[in-house]
Amino acid sequence: MKLREILKDIEIIDIRGNIDLDTEISNMSYNSKNIEASGLFVAIKGKITDGHKYIKNAKNHGAIVAVVEDFKEVYIPQIKVDNTRKSLADLAKNFYKDPSKDLKVIGITATNGKTTTSFMLKKILSENKINTGIIGTVYTKFADVNIPSILTTPESLELQKYFKEMLDKNISHVVMEVSSSAQQMLRVNNIDFDIVSFGNLSREHIDQHGSFENYFRDKSKIILNAKKGSFALLNMDNEYIASLKEKTKASVLTFSMENLDSDFGISKLDLSTGFGKFMFHVNRDIKEINLKKQSFEVEMGSVGYASVMNGVIAISLALILQVDKNIILNALKNFKGVERRFELIYDENFKVLDDHFANEKNIDVTMTTLSQMNYKNLHILYAIRGNRGVELNRAVDERLCFWLKKLKASTLFTTFSEDTVKQKDKVTQEEKAVYAEVLKNNNIETVYFNELKDGINNILKKAQSGDIVLLAGCQGMDKGAKFVEKYLLENNLVTNIKDFTKRIDNRTC
């Protein structure tokens, strides 16, 4: 593509060197290692490093033009802009010819549940014979392409590349997780969203955003920037999210888990088996999507209250996309959940549940579900979340203690997961100390295990018929299911070995 086409609508401050706008550009990147001959390099200032340091390296790899915020003493034509991160999104859209405008793109944001909601909706659309791609925390997947994720929402250049490749492979719909970081860092600029949803909001990522108000502001951009003619689905149970109703050009549809005053709602929720069963209500005739007022029963194939909440969003989005309700119901009944999201990994003599327990809201949702389930004894193995800071961990630890006392858990074991976590996720001495302090203040005893494997083996020895074992924790518990598999197989506790091993062996974690 000619350079002049790539630079269309880019606000250029200055130019250094001789720029031939008819020069053919064959590739572009913000990573100097990925540049090839006749490439365009975009120097981005990041939190860890500054791309301007690598302009010379990019030139050596084949870059013939660099887009910069500051001119550098490197012999290569340079185009100066105000914000290279914003320009990257604009350049990428031009380079890949704005592919998202030819796709039906559904953007899903929330503090919790983005991944599960996305997988549910992908399942529904696939059962409706719609060629669908998915972009999110686990992977980017479409047709025969499967790329493990580094970021929940990829950088703008990768996003535009994926959209172009999806079009080339006859994908028509894309379900996409949209993180607050992606919105803050302008990764989703120039994406033509057809439907956006804001599912829930709690205090998370405060260190990154500086304040809860900044977090909400960044989180809200996907709604505030939604185009006329698109749809926005909002959770009216949260006053912050509800406040966006009058601030978007999109046609707004609403849902509530607490009442039937919104467009969509539920009643008669039953979680006694762990698998949610409820009535879903369309509370009015919705002419915008040719949907009549109606109610129908939903049976979830995945466990937990969080699954119900995510299911309500997925159902609502599918109805906006005018998918037949019977296809929706069948898809959700067959959907067995996303790994590490209140995942039922063993259900024979006793149950083993695996949950990533990321924050206070996650803990509340997980423990609320447990409080409504039938079981004899509850055994918990908790992996302390490492390197997240004393105050964040203190809040999580206090919430854990509240529920331990409320549910009268029989066992609390604690692990530092030193055998599985990387250095960046190691539990610090300060985090260990605050955890011990919080437990002491709440008169709760625990047994500590340095290694996750030992914690798993010992908690499983506690389990008797009718009990529940909860594996709770973020990165420190990612490998927990593998140790569970080994223990249960070695002790001949698995009847359906084929299905049991298939699910665990195919995990991304």
XYZ file of C-alpha atoms in Angstrom, residues 38-499:
462
model
C 9.855 -1.695 3.187
C 8.285 -1.434 6.635
C 6.718 1.417 8.604
C 7.772 1.612 12.267
C 5.620 3.333 14.881
C 7.549 4.356 18.017
C 5.266 4.085 21.054
C 6.095 5.322 24.534
C 5.110 2.518 26.896
C 5.166 2.082 30.665
C 8.203 -0.208 30.562
C 10.149 1.077 27.592
C 10.111 3.733 24.878
C 9.847 2.631 21.249
C 11.925 5.647 20.204
C 14.954 3.770 21.544
C 14.467 1.138 18.858
C 14.156 3.265 15.731
C 17.671 2.349 14.630
C 16.957 -1.330 15.212
C 13.743 -1.025 13.196
C 15.711 0.561 10.352
C 18.201 -2.306 10.444
C 15.308 -4.752 10.132
C 13.951 -2.979 7.044
C 11.949 0.071 8.153
C 12.033 2.901 5.624
C 9.824 5.361 7.549
C 9.239 5.950 11.274
C 6.264 7.624 12.937
C 7.419 9.361 16.115
C 6.493 11.803 18.856
C 10.074 13.075 19.117
C 12.631 13.266 16.322
C 15.701 11.095 16.934
C 19.195 11.250 15.470
C 18.694 8.228 13.256
C 19.116 8.440 9.498
C 15.578 7.474 8.486
C 12.649 9.641 7.321
C 10.523 10.490 10.384
C 6.917 11.694 10.644
C 6.111 13.512 13.888
C 2.644 13.227 15.450
C 1.195 14.224 18.809
C 0.343 10.707 20.040
C 1.834 7.673 18.328
C -0.487 5.280 20.164
C -3.524 7.073 18.718
C -1.829 7.271 15.331
C -1.097 3.532 15.438
C -4.841 2.837 15.624
C -5.470 5.225 12.713
C -2.610 3.864 10.617
C -3.685 0.275 11.268
C -7.251 1.008 10.172
C -5.945 2.492 6.926
C -3.372 -0.230 6.314
C -5.940 -3.029 6.663
C -8.710 -0.987 4.942
C -11.033 -0.611 7.941
C -12.191 -4.259 8.050
C -14.444 -4.023 11.121
C -17.016 -1.989 9.166
C -17.766 -5.161 7.201
C -18.153 -7.315 10.322
C -20.834 -7.490 13.004
C -18.722 -6.637 16.072
C -20.059 -7.167 19.600
C -17.968 -5.509 22.334
C -18.373 -6.795 25.896
C -17.043 -4.908 28.903
C -17.463 -5.503 32.647
C -15.260 -5.755 35.702
C -16.108 -9.458 35.964
C -17.471 -11.979 33.504
C -16.267 -10.668 30.146
C -14.642 -13.970 29.233
C -17.551 -16.230 30.182
C -20.137 -13.958 28.552
C -18.084 -13.892 25.362
C -17.765 -17.672 25.279
C -21.488 -18.091 25.918
C -22.408 -15.742 23.088
C -19.889 -17.416 20.774
C -21.513 -20.779 21.601
C -24.984 -19.414 20.819
C -23.944 -17.855 17.518
C -22.054 -20.970 16.435
C -25.101 -23.155 17.143
C -27.056 -20.692 14.998
C -24.664 -21.551 12.127
C -23.072 -18.094 12.188
C -19.355 -17.993 11.387
C -18.057 -16.263 14.499
C -14.659 -15.154 15.731
C -13.761 -14.423 19.355
C -11.113 -12.104 20.813
C -10.379 -12.095 24.525
C -8.490 -13.170 27.601
C -8.013 -16.816 26.586
C -7.323 -16.537 22.875
C -8.196 -15.029 19.532
C -9.942 -17.777 17.603
C -11.643 -17.927 14.223
C -11.934 -20.586 11.509
C -8.717 -22.644 11.811
C -6.781 -19.865 13.601
C -6.084 -20.067 17.355
C -3.733 -17.495 18.910
C -3.176 -17.603 22.709
C -3.703 -14.180 24.264
C -1.144 -11.970 25.940
C -3.583 -9.094 26.485
C -7.351 -9.346 27.069
C -7.769 -6.885 24.201
C -4.867 -6.908 21.711
C -3.067 -3.809 20.478
C -4.881 -1.852 17.753
C -2.556 -3.085 14.994
C -3.196 -6.751 15.833
C -6.936 -6.116 16.113
C -7.162 -4.667 12.620
C -5.015 -7.512 11.292
C -7.289 -10.116 12.910
C -10.408 -8.414 11.523
C -8.923 -8.475 8.018
C -8.013 -12.148 8.358
C -11.503 -12.919 9.652
C -13.046 -11.323 6.582
C -10.729 -13.355 4.380
C -12.000 -16.521 6.096
C -15.693 -15.592 5.736
C -16.268 -14.703 9.383
C -19.347 -12.477 9.750
C -19.574 -11.871 13.528
C -16.920 -11.092 16.145
C -17.428 -11.375 19.899
C -14.814 -9.304 21.663
C -13.797 -8.602 25.254
C -13.014 -4.926 25.793
C -10.882 -4.178 28.851
C -10.542 -0.839 30.616
C -6.825 -0.913 29.752
C -7.621 -1.256 26.055
C -9.884 1.767 26.202
C -7.386 3.791 28.216
C -4.574 2.870 25.812
C -6.698 3.581 22.691
C -6.430 0.017 21.388
C -10.091 -0.088 20.363
C -10.066 3.218 18.494
C -11.618 2.907 15.020
C -13.449 -0.345 15.727
C -16.936 -0.240 14.274
C -18.944 -1.788 17.109
C -22.506 -2.826 16.254
C -23.455 -3.858 19.798
C -21.753 -2.969 23.091
C -22.561 -4.094 26.621
C -21.554 -2.967 30.114
C -22.299 -5.844 32.469
C -21.075 -4.853 35.939
C -18.667 -2.553 37.735
C -16.624 -2.869 40.922
C -13.411 -1.415 42.300
C -10.583 -3.003 40.337
C -7.408 -1.854 38.529
C -7.311 1.297 40.680
C -3.499 1.358 40.713
C -3.432 1.380 36.917
C -6.106 4.043 36.427
C -5.279 6.224 39.436
C -8.775 6.308 40.900
C -12.136 4.578 40.682
C -13.506 7.613 38.826
C -10.793 7.276 36.168
C -11.451 3.542 35.934
C -15.158 4.149 35.340
C -14.398 6.883 32.814
C -12.144 4.590 30.786
C -14.518 1.651 31.154
C -17.408 3.773 29.859
C -15.792 4.896 26.607
C -17.145 1.931 24.663
C -20.685 3.094 25.555
C -20.091 6.835 25.249
C -18.459 6.435 21.829
C -21.031 4.006 20.429
C -22.326 5.103 17.037
C -25.862 5.996 16.069
C -27.628 2.871 14.831
C -25.775 0.564 17.194
C -27.157 -1.016 20.388
C -25.915 -0.618 23.955
C -26.946 -3.113 26.661
C -26.686 -1.673 30.190
C -27.023 -3.151 33.685
C -29.522 -0.942 35.498
C -28.678 -2.441 38.900
C -25.487 -0.356 38.972
C -26.027 3.390 39.308
C -22.800 4.230 37.489
C -23.667 2.084 34.483
C -27.288 3.267 34.540
C -26.073 6.884 34.346
C -24.768 6.209 30.817
C -28.249 5.598 29.419
C -28.733 9.198 28.250
C -25.091 9.744 27.243
C -24.760 7.564 24.151
C -25.936 7.765 20.556
C -26.651 4.028 20.599
C -30.144 2.601 21.067
C -30.109 1.545 24.716
C -31.605 -1.712 25.999
C -31.424 -2.586 29.680
C -31.388 -5.578 32.021
C -31.689 -6.169 35.740
C -30.997 -9.113 38.016
C -33.041 -7.508 40.809
C -36.386 -6.460 39.315
C -38.573 -6.558 36.198
C -38.483 -2.821 35.453
C -35.855 -3.105 32.680
C -36.168 -4.518 29.163
C -34.801 -7.881 30.314
C -34.949 -9.527 33.737
C -35.234 -12.808 35.632
C -37.264 -14.467 38.371
C -37.542 -17.791 40.227
C -33.790 -18.379 40.370
C -32.835 -21.833 41.714
C -29.174 -22.636 42.461
C -29.679 -25.614 44.762
C -27.725 -27.969 42.472
C -25.197 -25.314 41.513
C -26.620 -25.222 37.981
C -28.823 -22.144 37.609
C -32.450 -22.478 36.589
C -34.594 -19.345 36.171
C -37.320 -17.582 34.211
C -36.064 -15.042 31.684
C -38.414 -12.154 30.935
C -38.667 -9.794 27.982
C -40.678 -7.137 29.786
C -42.037 -5.203 26.803
C -42.459 -5.382 23.064
C -39.092 -4.189 21.693
C -39.842 -2.915 18.207
C -36.211 -2.065 17.435
C -35.371 -5.778 17.264
C -38.834 -7.198 16.431
C -39.082 -8.899 19.815
C -42.389 -9.553 21.574
C -42.978 -9.430 25.324
C -42.498 -12.986 26.618
C -41.044 -15.270 29.307
C -39.236 -18.604 29.104
C -37.366 -20.980 31.402
C -33.580 -21.237 31.185
C -31.438 -24.137 32.419
C -27.717 -23.430 32.588
C -25.139 -26.094 31.783
C -22.453 -24.238 33.752
C -22.304 -23.759 37.503
C -22.795 -20.715 39.707
C -24.527 -17.396 40.153
C -21.895 -15.696 38.016
C -22.862 -18.071 35.214
C -26.459 -16.905 35.574
C -25.479 -13.224 35.442
C -23.279 -13.801 32.412
C -26.017 -15.916 30.846
C -28.541 -13.095 31.172
C -26.191 -10.791 29.261
C -25.504 -13.446 26.604
C -29.236 -14.133 26.167
C -29.978 -10.422 25.859
C -27.226 -9.915 23.278
C -28.382 -12.955 21.301
C -31.962 -11.641 21.270
C -30.686 -8.272 20.020
C -29.006 -10.252 17.232
C -32.420 -11.890 16.629
C -31.309 -15.442 17.380
C -34.212 -17.848 17.967
C -34.799 -18.463 21.692
C -34.742 -22.258 21.293
C -31.223 -22.081 19.851
C -30.199 -19.846 22.763
C -31.648 -22.236 25.345
C -30.033 -25.285 23.788
C -26.645 -23.572 23.515
C -26.610 -22.485 27.162
C -27.714 -25.905 28.384
C -24.796 -27.436 26.467
C -22.309 -24.764 27.534
C -20.124 -26.228 30.300
C -18.326 -23.052 31.325
C -14.947 -21.374 30.953
C -11.934 -22.736 32.757
C -11.271 -21.279 36.195
C -14.614 -19.393 36.308
C -16.435 -21.333 39.058
C -15.605 -24.366 36.945
C -16.894 -27.758 38.056
C -13.929 -29.998 37.279
C -15.036 -33.094 39.241
C -18.529 -34.214 40.230
C -18.681 -37.785 41.459
C -18.230 -38.749 45.122
C -17.723 -35.067 45.955
C -17.434 -31.859 43.931
C -14.274 -29.916 43.040
C -14.837 -26.323 41.929
C -12.110 -24.105 40.499
C -12.481 -20.312 40.677
C -10.070 -17.470 39.964
C -11.262 -15.437 42.993
C -9.762 -12.253 41.562
C -11.374 -9.564 43.698
C -14.027 -8.851 46.315
C -16.847 -8.946 43.760
C -15.672 -12.330 42.460
C -15.524 -13.664 46.002
C -19.047 -12.424 46.761
C -20.472 -14.041 43.631
C -18.667 -17.346 44.212
C -19.574 -17.592 47.889
C -23.172 -16.493 47.297
C -23.545 -19.417 44.916
C -22.029 -21.814 47.456
C -24.429 -20.523 50.112
C -27.337 -21.664 47.921
C -25.925 -25.108 47.085
C -26.571 -28.354 48.928
C -23.444 -30.000 50.428
C -22.136 -31.523 53.655
C -18.767 -29.860 54.254
C -16.861 -27.078 52.492
C -13.071 -27.349 52.148
C -11.166 -24.388 50.698
C -7.632 -24.207 49.352
C -6.744 -20.557 48.847
C -3.761 -19.392 46.779
C -2.715 -15.918 47.914
C -2.521 -13.530 44.964
C 1.098 -12.442 44.745
C 2.677 -9.084 44.003
C -0.616 -7.155 43.997
C 0.074 -4.936 46.989
C -0.784 -5.089 50.669
C -3.961 -2.975 50.562
C -5.565 -4.844 47.665
C -4.734 -8.162 49.328
C -6.004 -6.946 52.696
C -9.411 -6.131 51.161
C -9.579 -9.548 49.495
C -8.439 -11.318 52.682
C -11.087 -9.534 54.764
C -13.779 -10.559 52.294
C -12.584 -14.166 52.351
C -12.796 -14.194 56.158
C -16.311 -12.761 56.105
C -17.499 -15.646 53.940
C -15.514 -18.306 55.778
C -17.411 -17.435 58.940
C -20.749 -17.044 57.166
C -20.501 -20.426 55.419
C -18.812 -22.153 58.365
C -16.161 -23.727 56.140
C -14.757 -26.950 57.573
C -11.235 -26.459 56.222
C -9.052 -23.565 55.101
C -5.684 -24.435 53.639
C -3.435 -21.752 52.165
C -0.714 -22.035 49.529
C 1.959 -19.681 48.216
C 2.217 -21.792 44.997
C 5.985 -21.425 44.891
C 6.205 -24.460 42.591
C 4.051 -22.926 39.841
C 4.029 -19.098 39.783
C 6.500 -16.928 37.926
C 8.584 -14.295 39.679
C 6.111 -11.491 38.886
C 3.370 -13.370 40.776
C 5.385 -14.444 43.843
C 3.725 -13.674 47.172
C 5.765 -11.045 49.011
C 6.637 -11.220 52.700
C 4.408 -8.176 53.303
C 1.466 -9.935 51.608
C 2.057 -13.058 53.702
C 2.133 -10.926 56.848
C -1.096 -9.062 56.130
C -2.879 -12.327 55.327
C -1.779 -13.834 58.647
C -2.808 -10.636 60.449
C -6.292 -10.628 58.914
C -6.845 -14.308 59.755
C -5.669 -13.771 63.336
C -7.988 -10.780 63.788
C -10.891 -12.933 62.590
C -9.939 -15.946 64.725
C -9.534 -18.163 61.666
C -6.918 -20.906 61.534
C -5.202 -22.227 58.420
C -2.486 -24.655 57.376
C 0.149 -23.245 55.018
C 1.726 -25.031 52.056
C 4.628 -23.553 50.153
C 3.811 -25.635 47.090
C 0.464 -25.857 45.303
C 0.840 -29.588 44.705
C 1.036 -30.310 48.447
C -1.941 -28.093 49.152
C -4.041 -29.875 46.508
C -3.147 -33.370 47.728
C -3.927 -32.517 51.347
C -7.227 -30.743 50.692
C -8.463 -33.657 48.549
C -7.669 -36.097 51.377
C -10.203 -34.162 53.472
C -13.083 -34.590 51.023
C -15.841 -37.082 51.828
C -19.059 -38.022 50.045
C -21.299 -34.966 49.494
C -18.550 -32.416 50.233
C -17.341 -29.515 48.101
C -13.676 -28.654 47.570
C -13.115 -25.087 46.344
C -9.821 -24.197 44.666
C -9.680 -20.420 45.040
C -7.059 -18.053 43.660
C -5.701 -16.288 40.596
C -2.315 -17.075 39.046
C -1.370 -19.160 42.074
C -4.173 -21.625 41.352
C -3.846 -21.778 37.551
C -2.158 -25.189 37.648
C -4.377 -26.585 40.390
C -6.610 -28.694 38.126
C -3.592 -30.598 36.790
C -2.658 -31.682 40.312
C -6.295 -32.586 41.020
C -6.334 -34.765 37.915
C -3.170 -36.595 38.964
C -4.404 -37.208 42.516
C -7.879 -38.415 41.543
C -6.581 -40.763 38.835
C -3.881 -42.224 41.074
C -6.490 -42.899 43.769
C -9.017 -44.406 41.317
C -11.669 -41.816 42.104
C -12.714 -41.122 38.490
C -15.380 -43.184 36.710
C -15.585 -41.385 33.348
C -11.858 -41.014 32.761
C -12.128 -40.009 29.089
C -14.354 -36.934 29.628
